[in-house]
Structure formats: C-alpha cells, structure tokens
Amino acid sequence: MTFSITARDTASQARTGVFTTDHGPVQTPIFMPVGTAGTVKAVHQRELETDVNAEIILGNTYHLYLRPGLDVLQQAGGLHGFNGWRRPILTDSGGYQVYSLSNTRKIKEEGVTFKSHIDGSKHTFTPEGVMDIQRTIGADIIMAFDECTPYPCEYGYARQSMEMTHRWLDRCITRFDATEGHYGYRQTLFPIVQGSTYADLRRQSAETIASKEREGNAIGGLAVGEPAEEMYQTIELVNGILPVDKPRYLMGVGTPANILEAIALGVDMFDCVMPTRNARHGLLFTTAGIINIKNEKWSRDFSPIDVGLGGYASTFYTKAYLRHLFKADELLGGQIASLQNLTMYLWLVRQARMHIEAGDYVSWKNSIVGQLMQRL
C-alpha cells in the first residue's frame, strides 16, 4: 500500500492524501461505512458506489468468522467475491467484539476464548489465528489483534493490557510476514495504539507502534465513554508521535463534530456504526442539523429530506413521507435514512478535503460544526 500527502492546512494538522491498494485508491480524509457481517446494513452495494460514493468499507473478523464462516468465504474468493464489493475493504480484528463480550470471554497471554453470540459455542482467537482469518476474508487492510480497554480503566490494568497488545502485535507481524494472501492481491497490516486515556501509556504505545514501520497505524480504545476533550488530547498526543507520512486511522469515531476535530488533529481515516445505527432509529444527520424524523413536527413537512446534500434519497423523498414510513414500521424508512446519513458523512469528509486544499479548513470547521450538531 502506498500513501502520499497532497495538501496540508497551515492552521492545523489537517492534511489530504491518497492511499492506493490493489482494489483502487482512497482519498483522505475518508469515512468508511461499517459492513459488520459483510453488508452495510440496509444499503445495496450499487447505492454505496453510486449514491454514497464510499471509497472503502469495513468488515468484521469476529462476525464473518462465525457466519458465514471461512470455508464459504474462501470458496467465494474472499469477501470481495462474496458480497460483490469492488473497492477496498478493511477488516477489524475482532478485538472490539472481545471487549464488548466481557461476560462470555477469557483473556490470556495465548489469546482470547469466547462464546459465540449465535449459538454459545466456544472459540479461541490468537494473534496468529486472527491473521490467518483475515487472510482468508481477504481485506486490503487488516488490523492487528488487540485488547480494547473500557473507560474508566485502572492504570495498572491499562498498562498490562497495552503491554500484552504489544506482545500480540509482534506475533501478528511475524505471522503476517510469513504468510501470503489467498486471492492474488496484496494486503497490509495496521498496528493499533492503546493505553486508555493515560498520557504516558499512550506515548509509550505510540512509540512502540511507530517503531514497527508498517504502512499505516491506528488509534484504538477511544469513543468508549471518555469525555470528548480527553479523546482529543489523546489523539493530539498520539499523532505527534506516529509517522506523518503514513495514514492514521481513528477507530470507531464518531459524530460529525468528532470527525472534524480529529481531522484538524491529523487523522486520515474514520469508521463508526453511528450513521446507520442512528438511521434505523430515525435520527438523521443533515447539512442543516440533526433531525429526529419520528417527531410530530415533520408529519406535514413536504420539503426534501436534505436539499443541501443532494443525491437521490435526500432530494426525492420528503420528511413527511419518511416520518410516515417510520411510524408505519416500513423497512424502506431505515433504508432511506441510512442512505441519507452515509451520504452526509461522505459529503462531510469531501468538504473537509476541499477546505484543506483551499487553506481555510479551521475557519470552515469552526463555522459549520455548530450547525451540523444542532437539533432541528
């Protein structure tokens, strides 16, 4: 994977760039829609390409390993062949799912034993095994196996967890470098910075991850309940250590405001379930602000959902009609809302790129963030 920086903002750490995989280029800053189980919920691949214009999407190792399973994926030619997505894919290692399954898993030095949320069957993830699984899934970018600590987290546990994550990383690198992909295209491995919100641990972790000299790096363990200011302070600290000439991926973040602030701190890549999850509950992110489409105030509003955004779903359907679909529990409501939110997030990072290139990113960010986060 190659990465080049194409523009820098003089008033912040924001930058634009492009990284290139064997499935095509990706312009940064970029938001990556989450396709946990091989699909971005409620959205067709054609819509992702033509309407949302997603340049890269995510899959999840834990979920895909359990269902449909590795045999099916390998026979299909990997996740690209299985779901028909022709552009790049990134897979999470399953570390966050291990974190979220705290009642049904045991963490040891060798790896993590857990129970399937589907049928209760027992499974074990090791750093080596997770590399093999992601080789079989066939993502362009695969993530190192790590432990995501909760918030708040005691210092001693955060330190022990970070040190184990570093040892696991060494095992991931050894296995990854000793193996090849299955489908004739190249894959790349991103390490993950951990350390909770403790500055000394984050500094140590960022230095360790930077020393591995991989093609990109990630920041994990944030957006798990910590205040936004602590998150921003951690990002600023870590990005001051991670190499400037490699993409920086902030995992699981976040709101439009989070994304804009993190771009100013030098982050290049984002993912979050928020656009599609909130969409399924009737919460819309629009260029004018946040809408709860279930509210009565929209019942006779026959204006387009988001005329400022453009695109088919946002301009063809009205707020009143979309509210009706949600009140009637029609599946189309979640589909339209998901298209709106994903299109909005991709619009946001494209606007960010444009303003970084124009040299006015900070003033634009400061002028628009309040508007995007206001409740209408």
mmCIF file of C-alpha atoms in Angstrom:
data_model
loop_
_atom_site.group_PDB
_atom_site.id
_atom_site.type_symbol
_atom_site.label_atom_id
_atom_site.label_comp_id
_atom_site.label_asym_id
_atom_site.label_seq_id
_atom_site.Cartn_x
_atom_site.Cartn_y
_atom_site.Cartn_z
ATOM 1 C CA MET A 1 0.000 0.000 0.000
ATOM 2 C CA THR A 2 1.299 3.456 -0.875
ATOM 3 C CA PHE A 3 0.318 6.759 0.749
ATOM 4 C CA SER A 4 1.099 10.301 -0.313
ATOM 5 C CA ILE A 5 0.096 13.614 1.240
ATOM 6 C CA THR A 6 -1.332 16.037 -1.303
ATOM 7 C CA ALA A 7 -2.127 19.135 0.793
ATOM 8 C CA ARG A 8 -1.602 20.471 4.325
ATOM 9 C CA ASP A 9 -3.564 23.018 6.315
ATOM 10 C CA THR A 10 -1.340 25.754 7.711
ATOM 11 C CA ALA A 11 -3.542 26.470 10.752
ATOM 12 C CA SER A 12 -3.878 22.862 11.974
ATOM 13 C CA GLN A 13 -2.536 19.355 11.459
ATOM 14 C CA ALA A 14 -5.194 18.560 8.840
ATOM 15 C CA ARG A 15 -3.983 17.114 5.567
ATOM 16 C CA THR A 16 -5.304 15.484 2.419
ATOM 17 C CA GLY A 17 -3.780 12.451 0.832
ATOM 18 C CA VAL A 18 -4.361 9.268 -1.102
ATOM 19 C CA PHE A 19 -3.522 5.684 -0.317
ATOM 20 C CA THR A 20 -3.583 3.081 -3.039
ATOM 21 C CA THR A 21 -4.473 -0.589 -2.688
ATOM 22 C CA ASP A 22 -4.816 -3.302 -5.314
ATOM 23 C CA HIS A 23 -8.565 -2.606 -5.289
ATOM 24 C CA GLY A 24 -8.057 1.072 -6.040
ATOM 25 C CA PRO A 25 -7.198 4.445 -4.498
ATOM 26 C CA VAL A 26 -8.787 6.092 -1.454
ATOM 27 C CA GLN A 27 -8.786 9.858 -0.927
ATOM 28 C CA THR A 28 -8.172 11.019 2.646
ATOM 29 C CA PRO A 29 -9.580 12.191 4.995
ATOM 30 C CA ILE A 30 -12.084 9.368 4.486
ATOM 31 C CA PHE A 31 -15.056 7.904 6.329
ATOM 32 C CA MET A 32 -15.507 4.142 5.959
ATOM 33 C CA PRO A 33 -19.062 2.740 6.258
ATOM 34 C CA VAL A 34 -19.234 -0.249 8.581
ATOM 35 C CA GLY A 35 -20.327 -3.528 6.988
ATOM 36 C CA THR A 36 -20.009 -5.752 10.048
ATOM 37 C CA ALA A 37 -21.412 -9.006 8.656
ATOM 38 C CA GLY A 38 -20.467 -8.480 5.029
ATOM 39 C CA THR A 39 -23.061 -5.801 4.383
ATOM 40 C CA VAL A 40 -23.536 -2.147 5.240
ATOM 41 C CA LYS A 41 -26.949 -2.538 6.839
ATOM 42 C CA ALA A 42 -29.938 -1.678 4.624
ATOM 43 C CA VAL A 43 -27.805 -0.421 1.714
ATOM 44 C CA HIS A 44 -27.156 -2.093 -1.656
ATOM 45 C CA GLN A 45 -23.590 -2.234 -2.974
ATOM 46 C CA ARG A 46 -24.709 -0.248 -6.039
ATOM 47 C CA GLU A 47 -26.034 2.505 -3.757
ATOM 48 C CA LEU A 48 -22.778 2.519 -1.809
ATOM 49 C CA GLU A 49 -20.884 3.050 -5.051
ATOM 50 C CA THR A 50 -23.131 5.442 -6.940
ATOM 51 C CA ASP A 51 -25.116 7.358 -4.291
ATOM 52 C CA VAL A 52 -22.949 7.306 -1.167
ATOM 53 C CA ASN A 53 -19.718 7.015 -3.198
ATOM 54 C CA ALA A 54 -17.959 5.105 -0.442
ATOM 55 C CA GLU A 55 -14.336 4.543 -1.395
ATOM 56 C CA ILE A 56 -13.703 1.809 1.200
ATOM 57 C CA ILE A 57 -15.918 -0.192 3.577
ATOM 58 C CA LEU A 58 -15.367 -2.354 6.657
ATOM 59 C CA GLY A 59 -15.998 -5.976 7.510
ATOM 60 C CA ASN A 60 -15.620 -7.599 10.921
ATOM 61 C CA THR A 61 -13.455 -10.625 11.609
ATOM 62 C CA TYR A 62 -15.470 -11.902 14.577
ATOM 63 C CA HIS A 63 -18.823 -11.825 12.798
ATOM 64 C CA LEU A 64 -17.601 -13.140 9.441
ATOM 65 C CA TYR A 65 -15.651 -15.938 11.116
ATOM 66 C CA LEU A 66 -18.817 -17.128 12.860
ATOM 67 C CA ARG A 67 -21.146 -16.561 9.905
ATOM 68 C CA PRO A 68 -20.954 -17.374 7.010
ATOM 69 C CA GLY A 69 -17.644 -18.958 8.057
ATOM 70 C CA LEU A 70 -14.224 -19.170 6.465
ATOM 71 C CA ASP A 71 -14.995 -22.115 4.157
ATOM 72 C CA VAL A 72 -17.789 -20.188 2.455
ATOM 73 C CA LEU A 73 -15.703 -17.032 2.141
ATOM 74 C CA GLN A 74 -12.726 -18.872 0.685
ATOM 75 C CA GLN A 75 -14.874 -20.683 -1.863
ATOM 76 C CA ALA A 76 -16.401 -17.335 -2.874
ATOM 77 C CA GLY A 77 -12.969 -15.802 -3.446
ATOM 78 C CA GLY A 78 -12.917 -13.791 -0.227
ATOM 79 C CA LEU A 79 -15.276 -11.080 0.973
ATOM 80 C CA HIS A 80 -14.918 -9.127 -2.277
ATOM 81 C CA GLY A 81 -16.150 -12.124 -4.231
ATOM 82 C CA PHE A 82 -18.852 -12.933 -1.696
ATOM 83 C CA ASN A 83 -20.549 -9.548 -1.445
ATOM 84 C CA GLY A 84 -19.573 -8.130 -4.849
ATOM 85 C CA TRP A 85 -17.799 -5.031 -3.493
ATOM 86 C CA ARG A 86 -15.131 -3.997 -5.996
ATOM 87 C CA ARG A 87 -13.367 -1.305 -3.988
ATOM 88 C CA PRO A 88 -11.053 -1.627 -0.954
ATOM 89 C CA ILE A 89 -12.125 -3.319 2.290
ATOM 90 C CA LEU A 90 -10.698 -3.034 5.812
ATOM 91 C CA THR A 91 -11.380 -5.665 8.468
ATOM 92 C CA ASP A 92 -11.383 -5.109 12.224
ATOM 93 C CA SER A 93 -9.531 -7.866 14.054
ATOM 94 C CA GLY A 94 -12.362 -8.718 16.447
ATOM 95 C CA GLY A 95 -10.630 -7.045 19.384
ATOM 96 C CA TYR A 96 -13.544 -4.683 19.973
ATOM 97 C CA GLN A 97 -16.004 -7.578 19.974
ATOM 98 C CA VAL A 98 -13.817 -9.286 22.578
ATOM 99 C CA TYR A 99 -14.128 -6.086 24.628
ATOM 100 C CA SER A 100 -17.906 -5.990 24.232
ATOM 101 C CA LEU A 101 -18.328 -9.702 25.119
ATOM 102 C CA SER A 102 -16.899 -9.166 28.592
ATOM 103 C CA ASN A 103 -19.309 -11.629 30.211
ATOM 104 C CA THR A 104 -18.531 -14.539 27.870
ATOM 105 C CA ARG A 105 -14.769 -14.351 27.255
ATOM 106 C CA LYS A 106 -11.456 -15.073 28.979
ATOM 107 C CA ILE A 107 -8.280 -13.211 28.059
ATOM 108 C CA LYS A 108 -4.929 -14.947 28.459
ATOM 109 C CA GLU A 109 -1.466 -14.417 27.015
ATOM 110 C CA GLU A 110 -2.104 -17.022 24.331
ATOM 111 C CA GLY A 111 -5.307 -15.322 23.141
ATOM 112 C CA VAL A 112 -8.991 -14.976 23.912
ATOM 113 C CA THR A 113 -11.541 -17.739 24.437
ATOM 114 C CA PHE A 114 -15.126 -16.648 23.925
ATOM 115 C CA LYS A 115 -18.630 -17.943 23.383
ATOM 116 C CA SER A 116 -20.451 -17.262 20.128
ATOM 117 C CA HIS A 117 -23.346 -14.866 20.476
ATOM 118 C CA ILE A 118 -25.165 -17.038 17.907
ATOM 119 C CA ASP A 119 -25.169 -20.488 19.486
ATOM 120 C CA GLY A 120 -22.978 -20.334 22.571
ATOM 121 C CA SER A 121 -20.202 -22.436 21.033
ATOM 122 C CA LYS A 122 -16.667 -21.857 22.313
ATOM 123 C CA HIS A 123 -13.907 -20.397 20.128
ATOM 124 C CA THR A 124 -10.376 -19.075 20.587
ATOM 125 C CA PHE A 125 -8.759 -16.122 18.853
ATOM 126 C CA THR A 126 -4.973 -15.875 18.921
ATOM 127 C CA PRO A 127 -2.865 -13.223 17.173
ATOM 128 C CA GLU A 128 -1.703 -15.827 14.665
ATOM 129 C CA GLY A 129 -5.188 -17.172 14.103
ATOM 130 C CA VAL A 130 -6.648 -13.713 13.557
ATOM 131 C CA MET A 131 -4.017 -13.043 10.886
ATOM 132 C CA ASP A 132 -4.965 -16.300 9.154
ATOM 133 C CA ILE A 133 -8.683 -15.475 9.394
ATOM 134 C CA GLN A 134 -8.179 -12.024 7.874
ATOM 135 C CA ARG A 135 -6.033 -13.511 5.121
ATOM 136 C CA THR A 136 -8.989 -15.753 4.283
ATOM 137 C CA ILE A 137 -11.526 -12.915 4.471
ATOM 138 C CA GLY A 138 -9.265 -11.091 2.042
ATOM 139 C CA ALA A 139 -9.456 -7.456 3.159
ATOM 140 C CA ASP A 140 -6.977 -4.985 1.679
ATOM 141 C CA ILE A 141 -6.175 -3.613 5.147
ATOM 142 C CA ILE A 142 -6.212 -5.922 8.154
ATOM 143 C CA MET A 143 -5.896 -4.934 11.791
ATOM 144 C CA ALA A 144 -3.623 -6.330 14.466
ATOM 145 C CA PHE A 145 -5.281 -8.266 17.295
ATOM 146 C CA ASP A 146 -5.519 -6.071 20.383
ATOM 147 C CA GLU A 147 -7.465 -5.614 23.587
ATOM 148 C CA CYS A 148 -9.702 -2.573 23.837
ATOM 149 C CA THR A 149 -9.849 -1.461 27.465
ATOM 150 C CA PRO A 150 -13.036 0.028 28.957
ATOM 151 C CA TYR A 151 -13.455 3.544 30.310
ATOM 152 C CA PRO A 152 -12.816 4.258 33.067
ATOM 153 C CA CYS A 153 -9.915 1.849 33.372
ATOM 154 C CA GLU A 154 -7.483 1.471 36.277
ATOM 155 C CA TYR A 155 -3.937 2.448 35.396
ATOM 156 C CA GLY A 156 -2.467 -0.927 36.254
ATOM 157 C CA TYR A 157 -4.891 -2.806 34.050
ATOM 158 C CA ALA A 158 -4.439 -0.324 31.187
ATOM 159 C CA ARG A 159 -0.658 -0.795 31.354
ATOM 160 C CA GLN A 160 -0.838 -4.600 31.460
ATOM 161 C CA SER A 161 -3.348 -4.651 28.607
ATOM 162 C CA MET A 162 -1.223 -2.313 26.478
ATOM 163 C CA GLU A 163 1.894 -4.403 27.051
ATOM 164 C CA MET A 164 0.019 -7.574 26.073
ATOM 165 C CA THR A 165 -1.333 -5.817 22.973
ATOM 166 C CA HIS A 166 2.278 -5.005 22.023
ATOM 167 C CA ARG A 167 3.335 -8.632 22.506
ATOM 168 C CA TRP A 168 0.352 -9.744 20.449
ATOM 169 C CA LEU A 169 1.383 -7.256 17.762
ATOM 170 C CA ASP A 170 4.810 -8.861 17.460
ATOM 171 C CA ARG A 171 3.110 -12.215 16.973
ATOM 172 C CA CYS A 172 0.734 -10.704 14.389
ATOM 173 C CA ILE A 173 3.642 -9.226 12.439
ATOM 174 C CA THR A 174 5.598 -12.480 12.495
ATOM 175 C CA ARG A 175 2.602 -14.458 11.210
ATOM 176 C CA PHE A 176 1.550 -11.857 8.661
ATOM 177 C CA ASP A 177 5.029 -11.528 7.197
ATOM 178 C CA ALA A 178 5.390 -15.315 6.981
ATOM 179 C CA THR A 179 2.156 -15.801 5.005
ATOM 180 C CA GLU A 180 0.617 -14.743 1.712
ATOM 181 C CA GLY A 181 -2.873 -13.706 0.704
ATOM 182 C CA HIS A 182 -5.160 -16.239 -0.958
ATOM 183 C CA TYR A 183 -6.579 -14.269 -3.858
ATOM 184 C CA GLY A 184 -3.717 -12.775 -5.835
ATOM 185 C CA TYR A 185 -3.707 -9.246 -4.410
ATOM 186 C CA ARG A 186 -1.680 -7.657 -1.637
ATOM 187 C CA GLN A 187 -2.816 -6.986 1.917
ATOM 188 C CA THR A 188 -1.344 -4.678 4.547
ATOM 189 C CA LEU A 189 -1.325 -4.794 8.360
ATOM 190 C CA PHE A 190 -2.065 -1.821 10.641
ATOM 191 C CA PRO A 191 -0.969 -1.900 14.321
ATOM 192 C CA ILE A 192 -3.193 -0.257 16.948
ATOM 193 C CA VAL A 193 -2.180 2.233 19.653
ATOM 194 C CA GLN A 194 -3.755 1.529 23.063
ATOM 195 C CA GLY A 195 -3.249 2.829 26.608
ATOM 196 C CA SER A 196 -6.669 4.175 27.666
ATOM 197 C CA THR A 197 -6.525 7.915 28.419
ATOM 198 C CA TYR A 198 -3.205 7.806 30.301
ATOM 199 C CA ALA A 199 -0.748 10.098 28.550
ATOM 200 C CA ASP A 200 2.391 8.150 29.472
ATOM 201 C CA LEU A 201 0.877 4.867 28.283
ATOM 202 C CA ARG A 202 -0.358 6.380 25.041
ATOM 203 C CA ARG A 203 3.063 7.893 24.434
ATOM 204 C CA GLN A 204 4.761 4.545 25.056
ATOM 205 C CA SER A 205 2.276 2.709 22.842
ATOM 206 C CA ALA A 206 2.561 5.228 20.005
ATOM 207 C CA GLU A 207 6.361 4.981 20.113
ATOM 208 C CA THR A 208 6.165 1.177 20.045
ATOM 209 C CA ILE A 209 3.709 1.142 17.135
ATOM 210 C CA ALA A 210 5.749 3.725 15.190
ATOM 211 C CA SER A 211 8.875 1.602 15.609
ATOM 212 C CA LYS A 212 7.234 -1.297 13.722
ATOM 213 C CA GLU A 213 7.314 0.757 10.498
ATOM 214 C CA ARG A 214 4.129 -0.672 9.000
ATOM 215 C CA GLU A 215 2.293 1.017 6.125
ATOM 216 C CA GLY A 216 -0.351 2.632 8.329
ATOM 217 C CA ASN A 217 -1.282 2.957 12.009
ATOM 218 C CA ALA A 218 -4.484 3.041 14.043
ATOM 219 C CA ILE A 219 -5.621 4.621 17.292
ATOM 220 C CA GLY A 220 -7.923 2.337 19.271
ATOM 221 C CA GLY A 221 -9.594 2.355 22.653
ATOM 222 C CA LEU A 222 -11.341 5.719 22.249
ATOM 223 C CA ALA A 223 -15.037 6.598 21.910
ATOM 224 C CA VAL A 224 -15.757 4.113 24.718
ATOM 225 C CA GLY A 225 -17.254 6.636 27.137
ATOM 226 C CA GLU A 226 -14.456 9.122 27.798
ATOM 227 C CA PRO A 227 -15.178 12.873 27.553
ATOM 228 C CA ALA A 228 -14.577 14.356 24.121
ATOM 229 C CA GLU A 229 -11.790 16.608 25.394
ATOM 230 C CA GLU A 230 -9.870 13.607 26.742
ATOM 231 C CA MET A 231 -10.284 11.914 23.382
ATOM 232 C CA TYR A 232 -8.944 14.955 21.521
ATOM 233 C CA GLN A 233 -5.991 15.307 23.915
ATOM 234 C CA THR A 234 -5.120 11.639 23.365
ATOM 235 C CA ILE A 235 -5.359 11.975 19.581
ATOM 236 C CA GLU A 236 -3.123 15.055 19.606
ATOM 237 C CA LEU A 237 -0.534 13.291 21.750
ATOM 238 C CA VAL A 238 -0.503 10.108 19.652
ATOM 239 C CA ASN A 239 -0.439 11.888 16.294
ATOM 240 C CA GLY A 240 2.554 13.887 17.472
ATOM 241 C CA ILE A 241 4.451 10.588 17.639
ATOM 242 C CA LEU A 242 3.059 8.460 14.798
ATOM 243 C CA PRO A 243 4.839 8.935 11.442
ATOM 244 C CA VAL A 244 3.497 11.867 9.448
ATOM 245 C CA ASP A 245 3.994 10.086 6.129
ATOM 246 C CA LYS A 246 1.636 7.189 6.896
ATOM 247 C CA PRO A 247 -2.167 7.158 7.236
ATOM 248 C CA ARG A 248 -3.624 7.445 10.731
ATOM 249 C CA TYR A 249 -6.863 5.612 11.407
ATOM 250 C CA LEU A 250 -9.064 6.609 14.380
ATOM 251 C CA MET A 251 -11.213 3.585 15.138
ATOM 252 C CA GLY A 252 -14.916 3.846 15.945
ATOM 253 C CA VAL A 253 -15.294 7.648 15.855
ATOM 254 C CA GLY A 254 -17.821 9.286 15.724
ATOM 255 C CA THR A 255 -20.153 12.278 15.372
ATOM 256 C CA PRO A 256 -19.662 14.883 12.622
ATOM 257 C CA ALA A 257 -18.093 17.170 15.241
ATOM 258 C CA ASN A 258 -15.708 14.408 16.380
ATOM 259 C CA ILE A 259 -14.607 13.787 12.814
ATOM 260 C CA LEU A 260 -13.999 17.447 12.010
ATOM 261 C CA GLU A 261 -11.993 17.990 15.214
ATOM 262 C CA ALA A 262 -9.942 14.811 14.671
ATOM 263 C CA ILE A 263 -9.147 15.827 11.081
ATOM 264 C CA ALA A 264 -7.720 19.062 12.488
ATOM 265 C CA LEU A 265 -5.515 16.892 14.725
ATOM 266 C CA GLY A 266 -4.124 14.950 11.758
ATOM 267 C CA VAL A 267 -6.385 11.899 11.481
ATOM 268 C CA ASP A 268 -6.910 10.471 7.977
ATOM 269 C CA MET A 269 -9.357 7.560 8.346
ATOM 270 C CA PHE A 270 -12.577 7.052 10.305
ATOM 271 C CA ASP A 271 -15.273 4.445 10.804
ATOM 272 C CA CYS A 272 -18.352 4.310 13.007
ATOM 273 C CA VAL A 273 -21.689 2.489 13.168
ATOM 274 C CA MET A 274 -23.396 5.738 14.190
ATOM 275 C CA PRO A 275 -24.698 6.793 10.726
ATOM 276 C CA THR A 276 -26.523 3.513 10.049
ATOM 277 C CA ARG A 277 -27.445 2.653 13.641
ATOM 278 C CA ASN A 278 -28.955 6.077 14.277
ATOM 279 C CA ALA A 279 -30.668 5.939 10.890
ATOM 280 C CA ARG A 280 -32.538 2.775 11.844
ATOM 281 C CA HIS A 281 -33.922 4.657 14.850
ATOM 282 C CA GLY A 282 -34.999 7.681 12.814
ATOM 283 C CA LEU A 283 -32.148 10.035 13.702
ATOM 284 C CA LEU A 284 -30.864 11.868 10.623
ATOM 285 C CA PHE A 285 -27.627 13.764 10.141
ATOM 286 C CA THR A 286 -28.239 16.560 7.619
ATOM 287 C CA THR A 287 -26.337 19.557 6.303
ATOM 288 C CA ALA A 288 -28.680 21.780 8.370
ATOM 289 C CA GLY A 289 -28.507 19.798 11.631
ATOM 290 C CA ILE A 290 -29.820 16.690 13.358
ATOM 291 C CA ILE A 291 -33.419 15.567 12.833
ATOM 292 C CA ASN A 292 -35.488 13.071 14.793
ATOM 293 C CA ILE A 293 -37.777 12.187 11.917
ATOM 294 C CA LYS A 294 -40.288 10.479 14.245
ATOM 295 C CA ASN A 295 -41.246 13.808 15.809
ATOM 296 C CA GLU A 296 -44.717 15.161 15.022
ATOM 297 C CA LYS A 297 -43.286 18.414 13.659
ATOM 298 C CA TRP A 298 -42.251 16.604 10.446
ATOM 299 C CA SER A 299 -45.637 14.984 9.754
ATOM 300 C CA ARG A 300 -46.685 17.688 7.257
ATOM 301 C CA ASP A 301 -43.256 18.837 6.098
ATOM 302 C CA PHE A 302 -43.246 18.090 2.381
ATOM 303 C CA SER A 303 -39.779 19.501 1.734
ATOM 304 C CA PRO A 304 -36.920 17.182 0.693
ATOM 305 C CA ILE A 305 -35.037 15.411 3.469
ATOM 306 C CA ASP A 306 -31.839 17.343 2.782
ATOM 307 C CA VAL A 307 -31.811 19.543 -0.298
ATOM 308 C CA GLY A 308 -28.378 20.871 0.645
ATOM 309 C CA LEU A 309 -26.872 17.398 0.395
ATOM 310 C CA GLY A 310 -28.254 16.425 -2.977
ATOM 311 C CA GLY A 311 -28.433 12.827 -4.116
ATOM 312 C CA TYR A 312 -31.443 10.683 -4.880
ATOM 313 C CA ALA A 313 -32.681 9.616 -1.443
ATOM 314 C CA SER A 314 -32.129 13.028 0.138
ATOM 315 C CA THR A 315 -33.976 15.015 -2.537
ATOM 316 C CA PHE A 316 -36.617 12.604 -3.906
ATOM 317 C CA TYR A 317 -38.285 11.745 -0.576
ATOM 318 C CA THR A 318 -39.899 14.249 1.770
ATOM 319 C CA LYS A 319 -39.583 14.477 5.528
ATOM 320 C CA ALA A 320 -43.302 13.797 5.909
ATOM 321 C CA TYR A 321 -43.103 10.623 3.839
ATOM 322 C CA LEU A 322 -40.032 9.372 5.680
ATOM 323 C CA ARG A 323 -41.735 10.009 9.032
ATOM 324 C CA HIS A 324 -44.745 8.041 7.811
ATOM 325 C CA LEU A 325 -42.509 5.086 6.896
ATOM 326 C CA PHE A 326 -41.036 5.010 10.385
ATOM 327 C CA LYS A 327 -44.406 5.338 12.102
ATOM 328 C CA ALA A 328 -45.750 2.530 9.891
ATOM 329 C CA ASP A 329 -42.663 0.410 10.658
ATOM 330 C CA GLU A 330 -41.844 0.065 6.976
ATOM 331 C CA LEU A 331 -38.377 -1.248 6.105
ATOM 332 C CA LEU A 332 -37.922 1.430 3.452
ATOM 333 C CA GLY A 333 -37.679 4.060 6.191
ATOM 334 C CA GLY A 334 -34.453 2.609 7.561
ATOM 335 C CA GLN A 335 -33.042 2.250 4.056
ATOM 336 C CA ILE A 336 -33.701 5.890 3.120
ATOM 337 C CA ALA A 337 -32.385 7.171 6.451
ATOM 338 C CA SER A 338 -29.227 5.033 6.127
ATOM 339 C CA LEU A 339 -28.559 6.438 2.666
ATOM 340 C CA GLN A 340 -29.058 9.965 3.992
ATOM 341 C CA ASN A 341 -26.648 9.528 6.893
ATOM 342 C CA LEU A 342 -23.937 7.719 4.960
ATOM 343 C CA THR A 343 -24.126 10.213 2.110
ATOM 344 C CA MET A 344 -23.878 13.005 4.671
ATOM 345 C CA TYR A 345 -20.743 11.530 6.274
ATOM 346 C CA LEU A 346 -19.017 11.074 2.912
ATOM 347 C CA TRP A 347 -20.053 14.606 1.927
ATOM 348 C CA LEU A 348 -18.503 15.837 5.173
ATOM 349 C CA VAL A 349 -15.054 14.372 4.531
ATOM 350 C CA ARG A 350 -15.124 15.517 0.902
ATOM 351 C CA GLN A 351 -15.908 19.041 2.091
ATOM 352 C CA ALA A 352 -13.056 18.755 4.570
ATOM 353 C CA ARG A 353 -10.676 17.778 1.777
ATOM 354 C CA MET A 354 -11.816 20.716 -0.322
ATOM 355 C CA HIS A 355 -11.265 23.222 2.502
ATOM 356 C CA ILE A 356 -7.873 21.777 3.450
ATOM 357 C CA GLU A 357 -6.796 22.230 -0.157
ATOM 358 C CA ALA A 358 -8.235 25.762 -0.160
ATOM 359 C CA GLY A 359 -6.295 26.613 3.013
ATOM 360 C CA ASP A 360 -9.291 27.618 5.137
ATOM 361 C CA TYR A 361 -10.087 24.361 6.948
ATOM 362 C CA VAL A 362 -10.098 25.666 10.524
ATOM 363 C CA SER A 363 -12.341 28.650 9.834
ATOM 364 C CA TRP A 364 -14.727 26.445 7.826
ATOM 365 C CA LYS A 365 -14.778 23.802 10.577
ATOM 366 C CA ASN A 366 -15.498 26.356 13.263
ATOM 367 C CA SER A 367 -18.291 27.908 11.222
ATOM 368 C CA ILE A 368 -20.090 24.669 10.345
ATOM 369 C CA VAL A 369 -19.711 22.382 13.363
ATOM 370 C CA GLY A 370 -22.385 24.123 15.399
ATOM 371 C CA GLN A 371 -24.810 23.980 12.501
ATOM 372 C CA LEU A 372 -24.255 20.262 11.889
ATOM 373 C CA MET A 373 -24.752 19.334 15.554
ATOM 374 C CA GLN A 374 -27.821 21.471 16.316
ATOM 375 C CA ARG A 375 -31.125 19.676 16.904
ATOM 376 C CA LEU A 376 -33.791 20.801 14.448
#
